[in-house]
């Protein structure tokens, strides 16, 4: 059976973006003209996903409002004859069924994924992190679903990172290449540069098999009291094939101040309605 469900963990506290994220979820911060998480949902829709589960937490109610219909706004735009904006607003709530579950305590990414256990009903599923935007054709998660169909198992999106970035990511070691699937024989969550087995980092897209739930219940919390998804995947080594995949395309992280700003600029430069004026502004700014 192929992948039709996705879980989008969006329950993190977003402390790297404070004070902007004090009462506003980081996934709702605008990137050009839409909240970051909307890009992630659009990627899921374009990849044939028909069931989206968003894991939220305290103070994240605006996420539910964003993906709900806004009848008053639709009526207002219709009365004004603003059909382009009406279509843009309607498309947000159209399409796959969207569900929400609250993670009651911020106990880490692994614990957020565990909240999805009942919903996934023993099927393999995708995980897409709500603050990682991927721009690619075909969409990154569609590339991974295709790989999963030929290589059933856990699939993790990978990207090479510089030495200074290594302690910010889960890092893997690859022992064998099977076409596009890279067989993984070790994973470490946020290692020091010295302890890192390579510079191949886990980035925000995964395909997971249902065994992950028992693994998440079997692992210990880390020093911060958080349950790490990387540790649960490591726990399954030897019983479930674990593949890495270097996706085609670009990834933008909106989880830190600098990358949030650069993502806005890069994505705006991809837009026909903004590119020329923004490029002119940036050139003048740099030449000043
Ligand atoms: C999480 C994962 C980490 C992964 C990263 C990708 O960390 O735990 O393995 O490399 O996402 O963005 P976080 O950035 O949520 O601390």
Short mmCIF file of C-alpha atoms and ligand atoms in Angstrom, two decimals:
data_model
loop_
_atom_site.label_atom_id
_atom_site.label_comp_id
_atom_site.label_asym_id
_atom_site.label_seq_id
_atom_site.Cartn_x
_atom_site.Cartn_y
_atom_site.Cartn_z
CA UNK A 1 0.00 0.00 0.00
CA UNK A 2 1.40 3.42 -0.93
CA UNK A 3 1.52 6.47 1.30
CA UNK A 4 -1.68 8.50 1.64
CA UNK A 5 -1.34 10.06 5.11
CA UNK A 6 1.04 12.65 6.48
CA UNK A 7 1.73 13.97 9.95
CA UNK A 8 3.00 17.53 10.25
CA UNK A 9 4.49 18.13 13.71
CA UNK A 10 3.96 21.80 14.54
CA UNK A 11 3.98 21.78 18.32
CA UNK A 12 7.49 23.16 18.98
CA UNK A 13 7.95 26.32 21.03
CA UNK A 14 9.93 28.16 18.33
CA UNK A 15 12.33 29.65 20.88
CA UNK A 16 14.95 30.52 18.22
CA UNK A 17 12.50 33.05 16.77
CA UNK A 18 11.44 34.75 20.00
CA UNK A 19 9.93 37.26 20.61
CA UNK A 20 8.04 36.81 17.29
CA UNK A 21 6.86 33.38 18.43
CA UNK A 22 5.72 34.33 21.94
CA UNK A 23 2.03 34.05 21.06
CA UNK A 24 2.32 33.12 17.37
CA UNK A 25 3.31 29.63 16.16
CA UNK A 26 6.51 29.73 14.10
CA UNK A 27 4.73 27.67 11.43
CA UNK A 28 2.28 30.58 10.98
CA UNK A 29 4.96 33.23 10.36
CA UNK A 30 4.51 34.58 6.83
CA UNK A 31 6.95 33.60 4.11
CA UNK A 32 6.31 36.10 1.28
CA UNK A 33 2.48 35.99 1.41
CA UNK A 34 1.48 32.77 3.18
CA UNK A 35 2.26 31.04 6.46
CA UNK A 36 5.27 28.71 6.30
CA UNK A 37 3.12 25.64 7.00
CA UNK A 38 0.95 26.36 3.94
CA UNK A 39 3.93 25.56 1.67
CA UNK A 40 4.27 22.21 3.47
CA UNK A 41 0.55 21.43 3.07
CA UNK A 42 0.72 22.44 -0.63
CA UNK A 43 3.66 20.03 -1.11
CA UNK A 44 1.62 17.23 0.50
CA UNK A 45 -1.40 17.98 -1.72
CA UNK A 46 0.76 18.05 -4.86
CA UNK A 47 2.17 14.64 -3.84
CA UNK A 48 -1.21 12.85 -3.73
CA UNK A 49 -1.57 12.84 0.07
CA UNK A 50 -5.27 12.79 0.99
CA UNK A 51 -5.13 12.88 4.79
CA UNK A 52 -3.18 15.49 6.75
CA UNK A 53 -2.73 15.37 10.52
CA UNK A 54 -1.19 18.44 12.14
CA UNK A 55 0.19 18.03 15.67
CA UNK A 56 -0.31 21.30 17.51
CA UNK A 57 0.29 22.47 21.04
CA UNK A 58 -0.71 25.26 23.39
CA UNK A 59 -1.19 28.64 21.72
CA UNK A 60 -1.42 27.12 18.23
CA UNK A 61 -5.12 27.64 17.58
CA UNK A 62 -4.45 29.95 14.61
CA UNK A 63 -3.20 26.89 12.71
CA UNK A 64 -6.70 25.39 12.88
CA UNK A 65 -8.31 28.67 11.87
CA UNK A 66 -6.00 29.02 8.87
CA UNK A 67 -6.98 25.66 7.37
CA UNK A 68 -10.69 26.11 8.16
CA UNK A 69 -13.13 27.90 5.82
CA UNK A 70 -13.73 31.59 6.45
CA UNK A 71 -17.26 32.11 5.19
CA UNK A 72 -17.39 35.85 6.07
CA UNK A 73 -14.13 36.53 4.22
CA UNK A 74 -15.28 34.50 1.21
CA UNK A 75 -18.60 36.45 1.10
CA UNK A 76 -16.75 39.74 1.35
CA UNK A 77 -14.35 38.88 -1.51
CA UNK A 78 -17.22 37.55 -3.64
CA UNK A 79 -19.25 40.76 -3.13
CA UNK A 80 -16.21 42.81 -4.17
CA UNK A 81 -15.71 40.61 -7.24
CA UNK A 82 -12.14 39.82 -6.17
CA UNK A 83 -12.15 36.34 -7.69
CA UNK A 84 -8.37 35.80 -7.61
CA UNK A 85 -8.18 36.35 -3.83
CA UNK A 86 -11.36 34.32 -3.35
CA UNK A 87 -9.79 31.36 -5.19
CA UNK A 88 -6.58 31.72 -3.15
CA UNK A 89 -8.52 31.73 0.13
CA UNK A 90 -10.78 28.81 -0.89
CA UNK A 91 -7.89 26.62 -2.03
CA UNK A 92 -6.47 26.64 1.53
CA UNK A 93 -9.43 24.72 2.95
CA UNK A 94 -10.13 22.64 -0.20
CA UNK A 95 -8.60 19.26 -0.84
CA UNK A 96 -7.37 16.63 1.60
CA UNK A 97 -9.06 16.15 4.96
CA UNK A 98 -7.08 17.99 7.65
CA UNK A 99 -7.09 16.84 11.27
CA UNK A 100 -5.51 18.28 14.41
CA UNK A 101 -4.23 16.65 17.59
CA UNK A 102 -2.74 18.58 20.49
CA UNK A 103 0.53 17.46 22.02
CA UNK A 104 -0.15 18.22 25.67
CA UNK A 105 3.50 18.72 26.71
CA UNK A 106 6.48 19.78 24.58
CA UNK A 107 8.30 16.45 24.86
CA UNK A 108 10.13 16.49 21.53
CA UNK A 109 9.64 15.51 17.90
CA UNK A 110 9.44 11.77 18.67
CA UNK A 111 6.65 12.32 21.21
CA UNK A 112 4.79 14.54 18.70
CA UNK A 113 4.91 11.72 16.11
CA UNK A 114 3.70 9.25 18.76
CA UNK A 115 0.55 11.38 19.14
CA UNK A 116 -0.34 10.24 15.57
CA UNK A 117 -0.39 6.51 16.41
CA UNK A 118 -4.18 5.93 16.42
CA UNK A 119 -4.72 8.09 13.36
CA UNK A 120 -2.20 6.18 11.24
CA UNK A 121 -3.98 2.86 11.93
CA UNK A 122 -1.03 0.57 11.21
CA UNK A 123 -0.14 2.14 7.86
CA UNK A 124 3.16 3.60 6.71
CA UNK A 125 2.96 7.39 6.57
CA UNK A 126 4.93 10.52 5.76
CA UNK A 127 6.28 13.07 8.23
CA UNK A 128 6.86 16.63 7.02
CA UNK A 129 8.31 19.15 9.45
CA UNK A 130 6.22 22.32 9.54
CA UNK A 131 9.17 24.74 9.45
CA UNK A 132 11.07 23.18 6.53
CA UNK A 133 10.01 24.36 3.06
CA UNK A 134 11.14 22.27 0.09
CA UNK A 135 11.03 23.66 -3.45
CA UNK A 136 11.39 20.91 -6.02
CA UNK A 137 9.75 19.29 -9.00
CA UNK A 138 8.44 16.68 -8.40
CA UNK A 139 7.82 17.61 -4.75
CA UNK A 140 10.36 16.14 -2.32
CA UNK A 141 7.81 13.97 -0.50
CA UNK A 142 6.51 12.63 -3.86
CA UNK A 143 10.11 11.64 -4.76
CA UNK A 144 10.35 9.80 -1.43
CA UNK A 145 6.97 8.06 -1.86
CA UNK A 146 8.18 6.75 -5.23
CA UNK A 147 11.36 5.46 -3.60
CA UNK A 148 9.31 3.83 -0.82
CA UNK A 149 7.13 2.04 -3.39
CA UNK A 150 10.25 0.28 -4.71
CA UNK A 151 12.07 0.02 -1.36
CA UNK A 152 9.54 -0.45 1.47
CA UNK A 153 11.09 0.67 4.73
CA UNK A 154 11.91 3.90 6.51
CA UNK A 155 13.10 6.67 4.18
CA UNK A 156 14.83 9.80 5.47
CA UNK A 157 15.57 12.92 3.39
CA UNK A 158 19.27 13.82 3.58
CA UNK A 159 21.34 16.86 2.75
CA UNK A 160 25.06 17.51 3.10
CA UNK A 161 25.80 20.22 5.65
CA UNK A 162 28.94 22.15 6.59
CA UNK A 163 30.92 21.23 9.74
CA UNK A 164 29.50 24.16 11.72
CA UNK A 165 25.92 22.97 11.01
CA UNK A 166 26.47 19.36 12.11
CA UNK A 167 25.49 19.88 15.81
CA UNK A 168 22.10 21.26 14.70
CA UNK A 169 20.92 18.10 12.92
CA UNK A 170 20.46 14.35 13.16
CA UNK A 171 23.45 12.90 11.28
CA UNK A 172 23.57 9.49 9.55
CA UNK A 173 26.16 7.10 8.27
CA UNK A 174 25.58 5.31 4.96
CA UNK A 175 27.02 1.83 4.34
CA UNK A 176 25.67 0.90 0.92
CA UNK A 177 24.06 2.41 -2.17
CA UNK A 178 21.06 0.67 -3.75
CA UNK A 179 20.35 2.98 -6.70
CA UNK A 180 18.87 6.15 -5.20
CA UNK A 181 18.31 4.49 -1.80
CA UNK A 182 21.26 4.84 0.60
CA UNK A 183 21.29 2.11 3.23
CA UNK A 184 21.85 3.71 6.67
CA UNK A 185 23.82 1.88 9.37
CA UNK A 186 23.90 4.57 12.05
CA UNK A 187 22.10 7.74 13.13
CA UNK A 188 23.02 10.22 15.87
CA UNK A 189 20.88 13.14 17.03
CA UNK A 190 22.79 16.44 17.07
CA UNK A 191 26.31 15.04 17.58
CA UNK A 192 29.43 17.11 18.18
CA UNK A 193 31.60 17.50 15.09
CA UNK A 194 33.99 14.89 16.53
CA UNK A 195 31.26 12.32 17.15
CA UNK A 196 29.51 12.83 13.79
CA UNK A 197 29.68 9.78 11.51
CA UNK A 198 29.48 11.97 8.33
CA UNK A 199 28.16 15.32 7.19
CA UNK A 200 24.87 13.86 5.89
CA UNK A 201 22.07 15.53 7.82
CA UNK A 202 18.48 14.45 8.32
CA UNK A 203 16.20 17.18 6.93
CA UNK A 204 12.46 17.62 7.44
CA UNK A 205 10.91 14.82 5.39
CA UNK A 206 10.49 11.16 6.39
CA UNK A 207 8.52 8.08 5.40
CA UNK A 208 7.93 5.92 8.49
CA UNK A 209 6.56 2.41 8.93
CA UNK A 210 4.15 1.57 11.80
CA UNK A 211 6.95 -0.13 13.81
CA UNK A 212 8.05 3.41 14.71
CA UNK A 213 5.32 3.68 17.36
CA UNK A 214 6.58 0.77 19.48
CA UNK A 215 10.12 2.10 19.06
CA UNK A 216 9.00 5.54 20.29
CA UNK A 217 7.52 3.88 23.38
CA UNK A 218 10.72 1.90 24.00
CA UNK A 219 13.36 4.64 23.85
CA UNK A 220 14.52 6.80 26.75
CA UNK A 221 14.11 10.56 26.83
CA UNK A 222 17.26 12.62 26.16
CA UNK A 223 18.95 14.93 28.69
CA UNK A 224 16.33 17.63 28.03
CA UNK A 225 13.47 15.18 28.69
CA UNK A 226 12.59 15.01 24.98
CA UNK A 227 11.91 11.85 22.95
CA UNK A 228 13.85 12.04 19.69
CA UNK A 229 12.57 10.58 16.42
CA UNK A 230 16.18 9.89 15.41
CA UNK A 231 16.63 7.63 18.49
CA UNK A 232 13.46 5.67 17.65
CA UNK A 233 14.61 5.13 14.05
CA UNK A 234 18.02 4.00 15.38
CA UNK A 235 16.19 1.54 17.68
CA UNK A 236 14.69 -0.12 14.58
CA UNK A 237 18.05 -0.68 12.88
CA UNK A 238 18.35 -4.35 11.94
CA UNK A 239 14.59 -5.00 12.01
CA UNK A 240 13.35 -2.44 9.43
CA UNK A 241 15.41 -1.30 6.42
CA UNK A 242 16.39 2.35 6.88
CA UNK A 243 17.21 4.29 3.73
CA UNK A 244 18.48 7.80 3.19
CA UNK A 245 17.55 9.80 0.11
CA UNK A 246 19.29 12.85 -1.29
CA UNK A 247 16.29 14.66 -2.75
CA UNK A 248 16.45 16.80 -5.89
CA UNK A 249 15.61 20.43 -5.16
CA UNK A 250 16.20 23.06 -2.48
CA UNK A 251 15.29 23.22 1.20
CA UNK A 252 14.59 26.37 3.20
CA UNK A 253 14.59 26.38 7.00
CA UNK A 254 12.40 29.05 8.57
CA UNK A 255 13.30 28.05 12.14
CA UNK A 256 16.07 30.60 12.79
CA UNK A 257 16.17 34.38 12.38
CA UNK A 258 18.76 34.51 9.60
CA UNK A 259 17.34 31.61 7.57
CA UNK A 260 13.81 32.98 8.04
CA UNK A 261 14.93 36.24 6.40
CA UNK A 262 16.94 34.60 3.59
CA UNK A 263 14.05 32.18 2.86
CA UNK A 264 11.71 35.14 2.40
CA UNK A 265 14.11 36.78 -0.02
CA UNK A 266 14.83 33.61 -2.02
CA UNK A 267 11.17 32.62 -2.33
CA UNK A 268 10.15 36.18 -3.28
CA UNK A 269 12.83 36.17 -6.02
CA UNK A 270 11.10 33.06 -7.48
CA UNK A 271 7.84 34.99 -7.86
CA UNK A 272 6.98 36.69 -11.17
CA UNK A 273 5.01 39.45 -9.38
CA UNK A 274 7.86 40.41 -7.03
CA UNK A 275 11.18 39.40 -8.65
CA UNK A 276 12.01 42.53 -10.66
CA UNK A 277 11.17 45.11 -7.99
CA UNK A 278 12.87 43.14 -5.22
CA UNK A 279 16.01 42.57 -7.30
CA UNK A 280 16.14 46.32 -8.06
CA UNK A 281 15.75 47.14 -4.36
CA UNK A 282 18.47 44.67 -3.30
CA UNK A 283 20.90 45.90 -5.96
CA UNK A 284 20.41 49.53 -4.87
CA UNK A 285 20.77 48.55 -1.21
CA UNK A 286 24.06 46.74 -1.82
CA UNK A 287 25.47 49.49 -4.04
CA UNK A 288 24.65 52.24 -1.56
C1 LIG B 1 14.74 17.88 14.07
C2 LIG B 1 15.32 16.47 14.17
C3 LIG B 1 16.71 16.42 13.55
C4 LIG B 1 16.66 16.93 12.12
C5 LIG B 1 16.05 18.36 12.10
C6 LIG B 1 15.83 18.82 10.65
O1 LIG B 1 15.49 18.74 14.92
O2 LIG B 1 15.35 16.07 15.52
O3 LIG B 1 17.19 15.09 13.54
O4 LIG B 1 17.98 16.96 11.60
O5 LIG B 1 14.77 18.36 12.73
O6 LIG B 1 15.36 20.14 10.61
P1 LIG B 1 14.95 20.23 15.34
O7 LIG B 1 15.39 21.15 14.24
O8 LIG B 1 13.47 20.14 15.47
O9 LIG B 1 15.65 20.52 16.62
#
